[in-house]
Short mmCIF file of C-alpha atoms and ligand atoms in Angstrom, two decimals:
data_model
loop_
_atom_site.label_atom_id
_atom_site.label_comp_id
_atom_site.label_asym_id
_atom_site.label_seq_id
_atom_site.Cartn_x
_atom_site.Cartn_y
_atom_site.Cartn_z
CA UNK A 1 4.64 23.83 37.64
CA UNK A 2 5.03 22.15 34.53
CA UNK A 3 8.55 24.05 34.60
CA UNK A 4 8.55 22.10 37.87
CA UNK A 5 7.82 18.80 36.55
CA UNK A 6 10.16 19.37 34.05
CA UNK A 7 13.30 20.68 36.35
CA UNK A 8 12.71 17.60 38.39
CA UNK A 9 12.90 15.24 36.01
CA UNK A 10 16.09 16.66 34.24
CA UNK A 11 17.83 16.45 38.22
CA UNK A 12 16.56 12.46 37.81
CA UNK A 13 18.06 12.02 34.14
CA UNK A 14 20.92 13.49 35.80
CA UNK A 15 21.20 11.02 38.85
CA UNK A 16 20.38 7.67 36.06
CA UNK A 17 23.18 9.56 33.73
CA UNK A 18 25.27 9.96 36.65
CA UNK A 19 25.05 6.31 37.64
CA UNK A 20 25.44 4.90 34.50
CA UNK A 21 28.30 6.57 33.66
CA UNK A 22 30.59 5.90 36.92
CA UNK A 23 32.80 2.84 36.92
CA UNK A 24 32.83 2.70 40.95
CA UNK A 25 31.60 -0.14 42.48
CA UNK A 26 32.50 1.24 45.84
CA UNK A 27 29.54 3.47 46.66
CA UNK A 28 26.19 2.12 47.68
CA UNK A 29 24.13 3.97 45.05
CA UNK A 30 20.91 2.72 44.49
CA UNK A 31 20.74 1.24 41.36
CA UNK A 32 17.63 3.30 39.15
CA UNK A 33 16.25 1.23 36.60
CA UNK A 34 16.54 3.09 33.06
CA UNK A 35 13.77 1.16 31.33
CA UNK A 36 11.39 3.58 31.77
CA UNK A 37 9.98 3.90 28.40
CA UNK A 38 6.69 4.68 26.99
CA UNK A 39 4.92 4.75 24.54
CA UNK A 40 2.19 6.70 22.98
CA UNK A 41 0.04 6.19 19.55
CA UNK A 42 -1.40 9.29 18.25
CA UNK A 43 -4.39 8.98 16.27
CA UNK A 44 -6.71 11.40 13.94
CA UNK A 45 -9.93 11.31 12.65
CA UNK A 46 -12.61 11.85 10.37
CA UNK A 47 -15.62 12.22 12.83
CA UNK A 48 -14.65 14.91 14.89
CA UNK A 49 -11.20 16.00 14.16
CA UNK A 50 -10.25 15.48 17.86
CA UNK A 51 -6.34 14.10 18.46
CA UNK A 52 -6.93 11.05 20.96
CA UNK A 53 -3.36 9.49 22.30
CA UNK A 54 -3.05 6.00 23.54
CA UNK A 55 -0.56 5.25 26.72
CA UNK A 56 0.38 1.42 24.47
CA UNK A 57 3.53 0.93 26.80
CA UNK A 58 1.45 -1.88 28.32
CA UNK A 59 -1.30 -3.07 25.65
CA UNK A 60 -3.58 -4.54 28.42
CA UNK A 61 -3.61 -1.27 30.10
CA UNK A 62 -4.51 0.98 27.71
CA UNK A 63 -5.32 4.58 29.03
CA UNK A 64 -6.88 6.97 25.75
CA UNK A 65 -5.89 11.12 26.39
CA UNK A 66 -8.47 13.69 23.83
CA UNK A 67 -7.66 17.06 22.82
CA UNK A 68 -10.81 18.79 21.99
CA UNK A 69 -9.63 20.73 18.39
CA UNK A 70 -11.46 23.52 16.09
CA UNK A 71 -11.34 20.77 13.45
CA UNK A 72 -14.41 18.59 12.59
CA UNK A 73 -12.33 16.04 10.63
CA UNK A 74 -8.43 15.19 9.99
CA UNK A 75 -6.35 13.34 8.80
CA UNK A 76 -2.27 12.29 8.74
CA UNK A 77 -1.24 12.74 12.23
CA UNK A 78 2.49 13.14 13.41
CA UNK A 79 4.37 13.75 16.70
CA UNK A 80 7.66 16.15 17.55
CA UNK A 81 9.16 15.17 20.77
CA UNK A 82 11.75 18.34 20.93
CA UNK A 83 8.54 20.40 21.30
CA UNK A 84 5.96 17.70 22.37
CA UNK A 85 3.59 18.92 19.56
CA UNK A 86 1.15 16.89 18.07
CA UNK A 87 0.38 18.47 14.10
CA UNK A 88 -2.24 16.99 11.99
CA UNK A 89 -4.01 17.94 8.39
CA UNK A 90 -6.93 19.42 9.28
CA UNK A 91 -9.90 18.24 6.71
CA UNK A 92 -11.74 20.72 7.59
CA UNK A 93 -9.49 23.56 7.62
CA UNK A 94 -7.44 22.88 4.63
CA UNK A 95 -4.34 23.20 6.45
CA UNK A 96 -1.17 21.32 8.68
CA UNK A 97 -1.90 22.49 12.18
CA UNK A 98 -0.10 21.54 15.35
CA UNK A 99 -0.51 21.95 19.23
CA UNK A 100 2.68 22.27 21.84
CA UNK A 101 3.28 21.27 24.73
CA UNK A 102 0.38 18.59 24.61
CA UNK A 103 1.21 15.75 27.44
CA UNK A 104 0.36 17.75 30.62
CA UNK A 105 -3.27 19.53 28.87
CA UNK A 106 -5.84 17.05 30.47
CA UNK A 107 -7.83 14.69 28.68
CA UNK A 108 -11.16 16.59 27.07
CA UNK A 109 -9.21 20.20 26.80
CA UNK A 110 -10.19 22.12 24.37
CA UNK A 111 -6.43 23.14 22.51
CA UNK A 112 -5.49 26.03 20.37
CA UNK A 113 -3.48 25.49 16.61
CA UNK A 114 -0.28 27.33 18.06
CA UNK A 115 1.41 26.39 14.85
CA UNK A 116 0.03 26.88 11.96
CA UNK A 117 -0.13 26.58 7.71
CA UNK A 118 -1.73 28.19 5.30
CA UNK A 119 -5.54 26.60 4.18
CA UNK A 120 -3.76 25.53 0.25
CA UNK A 121 -5.07 21.95 0.66
CA UNK A 122 -8.07 20.33 -1.21
CA UNK A 123 -8.28 16.95 0.51
CA UNK A 124 -5.37 16.24 2.53
CA UNK A 125 -4.76 13.01 3.75
CA UNK A 126 -1.37 11.27 5.30
CA UNK A 127 1.70 13.69 6.58
CA UNK A 128 5.05 12.49 6.19
CA UNK A 129 8.16 14.70 8.08
CA UNK A 130 11.53 14.43 7.19
CA UNK A 131 13.50 16.70 9.38
CA UNK A 132 11.85 20.35 9.42
CA UNK A 133 9.89 19.11 5.84
CA UNK A 134 5.97 18.45 6.53
CA UNK A 135 4.91 16.66 3.37
CA UNK A 136 0.84 16.59 2.92
CA UNK A 137 -0.79 13.87 0.13
CA UNK A 138 -3.62 15.51 -1.27
CA UNK A 139 -6.10 12.73 -3.10
CA UNK A 140 -7.97 15.25 -4.91
CA UNK A 141 -7.94 15.24 -9.08
CA UNK A 142 -5.69 17.76 -9.84
CA UNK A 143 -6.60 18.25 -13.37
CA UNK A 144 -10.11 18.29 -13.42
CA UNK A 145 -10.75 14.93 -14.71
CA UNK A 146 -11.87 12.23 -12.48
CA UNK A 147 -11.01 9.63 -15.28
CA UNK A 148 -7.29 10.42 -15.21
CA UNK A 149 -4.93 9.50 -12.33
CA UNK A 150 -3.20 12.32 -10.19
CA UNK A 151 -2.50 13.49 -7.11
CA UNK A 152 -0.88 16.54 -5.68
CA UNK A 153 2.16 16.11 -2.02
CA UNK A 154 2.12 19.22 -0.07
CA UNK A 155 5.61 20.45 0.81
CA UNK A 156 5.90 22.60 4.13
CA UNK A 157 8.62 23.77 5.98
CA UNK A 158 7.93 24.17 9.48
CA UNK A 159 9.63 27.07 11.63
CA UNK A 160 8.66 28.56 15.26
CA UNK A 161 4.66 28.62 14.97
CA UNK A 162 4.44 28.66 11.19
CA UNK A 163 4.15 25.55 8.21
CA UNK A 164 5.03 27.54 5.16
CA UNK A 165 4.00 26.32 1.83
CA UNK A 166 7.53 26.08 -0.44
CA UNK A 167 6.36 23.79 -3.63
CA UNK A 168 4.13 20.89 -4.60
CA UNK A 169 4.54 18.06 -6.83
CA UNK A 170 1.88 16.73 -8.58
CA UNK A 171 1.70 12.83 -9.29
CA UNK A 172 0.65 10.73 -11.91
CA UNK A 173 -1.14 8.52 -10.02
CA UNK A 174 -3.84 8.84 -7.10
CA UNK A 175 -2.53 9.30 -3.74
CA UNK A 176 -2.91 8.32 0.28
CA UNK A 177 -0.44 6.86 2.87
CA UNK A 178 3.01 8.45 2.35
CA UNK A 179 6.61 7.92 4.75
CA UNK A 180 10.00 8.45 4.32
CA UNK A 181 12.80 6.45 4.23
CA UNK A 182 15.57 8.88 5.01
CA UNK A 183 15.41 11.19 1.60
CA UNK A 184 12.96 9.02 -0.40
CA UNK A 185 9.31 8.86 0.23
CA UNK A 186 7.44 6.20 -0.52
CA UNK A 187 3.47 6.74 -1.67
CA UNK A 188 1.07 4.15 -1.61
CA UNK A 189 -0.33 4.40 -5.50
CA UNK A 190 -4.39 4.25 -4.65
CA UNK A 191 -6.59 1.81 -6.07
CA UNK A 192 -3.98 -0.17 -6.94
CA UNK A 193 -1.72 -3.03 -5.09
CA UNK A 194 1.55 -0.44 -6.11
CA UNK A 195 3.79 1.06 -4.63
CA UNK A 196 6.18 3.90 -5.63
CA UNK A 197 9.36 5.54 -4.84
CA UNK A 198 10.74 9.38 -5.22
CA UNK A 199 14.05 9.25 -4.12
CA UNK A 200 15.83 11.85 -2.70
CA UNK A 201 12.12 13.81 -3.03
CA UNK A 202 13.03 17.24 -1.33
CA UNK A 203 15.42 17.75 -3.86
CA UNK A 204 12.44 18.64 -6.00
CA UNK A 205 11.88 22.13 -4.69
CA UNK A 206 9.92 24.01 -7.50
CA UNK A 207 6.33 23.35 -8.68
CA UNK A 208 6.03 20.59 -11.02
CA UNK A 209 4.36 17.00 -11.82
CA UNK A 210 7.10 14.48 -11.28
CA UNK A 211 6.70 10.33 -11.99
CA UNK A 212 7.94 8.30 -9.55
CA UNK A 213 11.43 6.79 -9.31
CA UNK A 214 10.28 3.11 -9.57
CA UNK A 215 6.56 1.84 -8.98
CA UNK A 216 6.07 -2.38 -7.94
CA UNK A 217 3.65 -4.27 -7.43
CA UNK A 218 2.78 -6.04 -4.24
CA UNK A 219 1.39 -9.46 -4.77
CA UNK A 220 -2.08 -10.17 -2.43
CA UNK A 221 -2.82 -6.82 -1.87
CA UNK A 222 -5.98 -5.41 -3.77
CA UNK A 223 -5.97 -1.73 -3.03
CA UNK A 224 -3.09 -0.45 -0.69
CA UNK A 225 -3.96 2.54 1.33
CA UNK A 226 -1.77 2.83 4.51
CA UNK A 227 2.11 1.83 4.85
CA UNK A 228 5.11 2.54 7.60
CA UNK A 229 8.62 1.50 6.99
CA UNK A 230 10.83 1.47 10.33
CA UNK A 231 14.57 1.47 9.65
CA UNK A 232 15.04 -0.27 12.48
CA UNK A 233 14.31 -3.30 11.60
CA UNK A 234 13.83 -2.33 8.08
CA UNK A 235 10.63 -3.38 7.87
CA UNK A 236 7.49 -2.45 5.19
CA UNK A 237 3.80 -2.84 6.81
CA UNK A 238 0.91 -1.98 4.19
CA UNK A 239 -2.41 -2.22 4.98
CA UNK A 240 -4.82 -3.31 2.18
CA UNK A 241 -8.78 -2.25 2.20
CA UNK A 242 -9.54 -4.91 -0.40
CA UNK A 243 -13.37 -3.35 -1.65
CA UNK A 244 -14.11 0.48 -0.16
CA UNK A 245 -17.32 -0.38 0.18
CA UNK A 246 -16.83 -4.10 2.80
CA UNK A 247 -15.73 -3.86 6.14
CA UNK A 248 -14.50 -7.11 6.01
CA UNK A 249 -11.91 -7.25 3.78
CA UNK A 250 -8.98 -5.90 4.75
CA UNK A 251 -5.97 -6.95 5.53
CA UNK A 252 -2.12 -5.77 6.10
CA UNK A 253 1.24 -6.92 4.73
CA UNK A 254 4.22 -6.82 7.10
CA UNK A 255 7.67 -7.32 4.72
CA UNK A 256 10.55 -8.12 6.95
CA UNK A 257 14.26 -7.30 5.07
CA UNK A 258 12.19 -4.86 2.99
CA UNK A 259 14.81 -2.76 1.18
CA UNK A 260 16.83 -6.00 -0.06
CA UNK A 261 13.28 -7.16 -1.71
CA UNK A 262 12.32 -3.74 -3.21
CA UNK A 263 15.94 -3.08 -4.64
CA UNK A 264 15.57 -7.03 -6.31
CA UNK A 265 12.16 -6.10 -7.70
CA UNK A 266 12.72 -4.16 -10.76
CA UNK A 267 10.61 -0.84 -11.88
CA UNK A 268 7.04 -2.16 -12.77
CA UNK A 269 7.62 -6.05 -11.45
CA UNK A 270 5.82 -7.65 -8.80
CA UNK A 271 6.73 -8.48 -5.14
CA UNK A 272 5.87 -11.57 -4.46
CA UNK A 273 3.61 -13.25 -1.72
CA UNK A 274 5.82 -15.87 -0.43
CA UNK A 275 8.21 -12.75 0.18
CA UNK A 276 5.59 -11.05 2.46
CA UNK A 277 3.58 -12.32 5.81
CA UNK A 278 -0.34 -11.27 5.24
CA UNK A 279 -2.81 -10.65 8.34
CA UNK A 280 -6.64 -10.93 6.76
CA UNK A 281 -9.47 -13.12 8.14
CA UNK A 282 -12.75 -12.88 10.08
CA UNK A 283 -11.41 -12.68 13.63
CA UNK A 284 -9.36 -9.58 12.40
CA UNK A 285 -11.78 -6.94 12.40
CA UNK A 286 -10.01 -5.32 9.22
CA UNK A 287 -12.33 -3.61 6.67
CA UNK A 288 -10.64 -0.59 5.64
CA UNK A 289 -7.68 -0.11 7.56
CA UNK A 290 -6.69 3.68 6.33
CA UNK A 291 -3.08 4.02 8.14
CA UNK A 292 -0.38 1.78 10.00
CA UNK A 293 2.28 2.04 12.68
CA UNK A 294 4.70 -0.51 13.24
CA UNK A 295 6.56 -1.17 17.20
CA UNK A 296 10.33 -2.87 16.02
CA UNK A 297 10.73 -3.63 19.30
CA UNK A 298 7.62 -5.54 20.40
CA UNK A 299 6.94 -6.38 16.79
CA UNK A 300 3.30 -5.26 17.39
CA UNK A 301 1.60 -3.61 13.98
CA UNK A 302 -1.21 -0.51 15.12
CA UNK A 303 -4.03 0.51 12.68
CA UNK A 304 -6.60 2.92 12.34
CA UNK A 305 -9.27 1.26 10.64
CA UNK A 306 -11.97 3.13 9.56
CA UNK A 307 -14.50 0.76 8.19
CA UNK A 308 -15.08 -0.67 11.33
CA UNK A 309 -14.83 2.83 13.07
CA UNK A 310 -11.84 1.20 15.54
CA UNK A 311 -8.03 1.05 16.40
CA UNK A 312 -6.19 -2.14 16.91
CA UNK A 313 -2.87 -3.41 17.35
CA UNK A 314 -1.67 -6.76 16.39
CA UNK A 315 0.98 -8.97 18.10
CA UNK A 316 2.67 -12.36 17.71
CA UNK A 317 2.24 -12.05 13.92
CA UNK A 318 4.31 -14.86 13.10
CA UNK A 319 3.69 -15.91 9.68
CA UNK A 320 0.03 -14.25 9.59
CA UNK A 321 -3.10 -15.57 8.62
CA UNK A 322 -6.64 -14.84 10.82
CA UNK A 323 -4.92 -13.20 14.01
CA UNK A 324 -7.86 -11.75 16.37
CA UNK A 325 -6.07 -8.59 17.30
CA UNK A 326 -5.06 -7.93 21.08
CA UNK A 327 -6.28 -4.10 21.18
CA UNK A 328 -9.41 -3.06 19.39
CA UNK A 329 -10.51 0.08 20.80
CA UNK A 330 -13.35 2.34 19.04
CA UNK A 331 -12.58 5.56 17.31
CA UNK A 332 -14.86 6.17 14.95
CA UNK A 333 -14.22 7.15 11.11
CA UNK A 334 -10.30 6.66 12.03
CA UNK A 335 -8.11 8.27 10.11
CA UNK A 336 -4.02 8.09 10.43
CA UNK A 337 -1.41 6.57 13.76
CA UNK A 338 1.61 7.74 14.61
CA UNK A 339 3.70 5.81 17.38
CA UNK A 340 6.23 7.58 19.35
CA UNK A 341 8.56 5.72 21.98
CA UNK A 342 10.18 8.25 24.18
CA1 CA B 401 -7.28 13.70 -13.22
CA1 CA B 402 -13.39 -2.85 2.38
CA1 CA B 403 0.27 7.51 9.62
#
């Protein structure tokens, strides 16, 4: 059945391609609109470990599909379109787990991991992907001393149905969110308002302790946690959880023309709040926003809000402030979000 659908889609695609490539105006072919793009938001959570994805193509008509996994807590969701696979970092299994061919699975179905990794980790959080390399940020203490800041980045290589641990990088700061821009890995410095970058991160091929290439402070943030970088629009979005015990003091910052501003801020210096747009306040429902995704086309920010157990979306952000979310879709202990357009 699935093969048939895929074949039919291919035929439909061929017709569209043929029409769009044809310069002949002397036939009466019906115009087939190519604007059939759909947008999905993939999410993980620490309440039941299941994967839920939302069709957010139209924010006033959002549908949800939940895949039931054996994990009971998970973080760091990612979607790979080439294998129609959702991948998450299982916090109960302490390993990466992937599920292929998920789009035809009905909501509520129990799925079995068919891309599996070894259980190497202690407290996996965000996942960042570069080609076949899957990097997981682990925020457990590394050296047995909770008073010294450290963390570990696990670098896995995906091949067929396996994630193989290549090496680990120990950081000299606490980890949470990570995201790639090309070969550079951006990481938040947990418990602070700082943002670090490792240039050419994957060139670190052996187990080692490596300091960030550069670290800057982001004015206006109390404690950052989640981040996402959109290459097409050169936009960085960082979340602010404020105090972890306060479910009303969260926010997020949108930084346009990000690379210019980041490059113009010296190591150890501060990126001014006047160069950013901050969203926070009573209407936002932001308490502990732990992860973020960004749709540059619609200028929409999606948030995994852990303290209030919900998935939020914001658009028409303008100059920021106390904006009500356009989407507030309950998801207990939401831990991560990932946006995919096709
Ligand atoms: Ca330590
Ligand atoms: Ca908070
Ligand atoms: Ca994410």
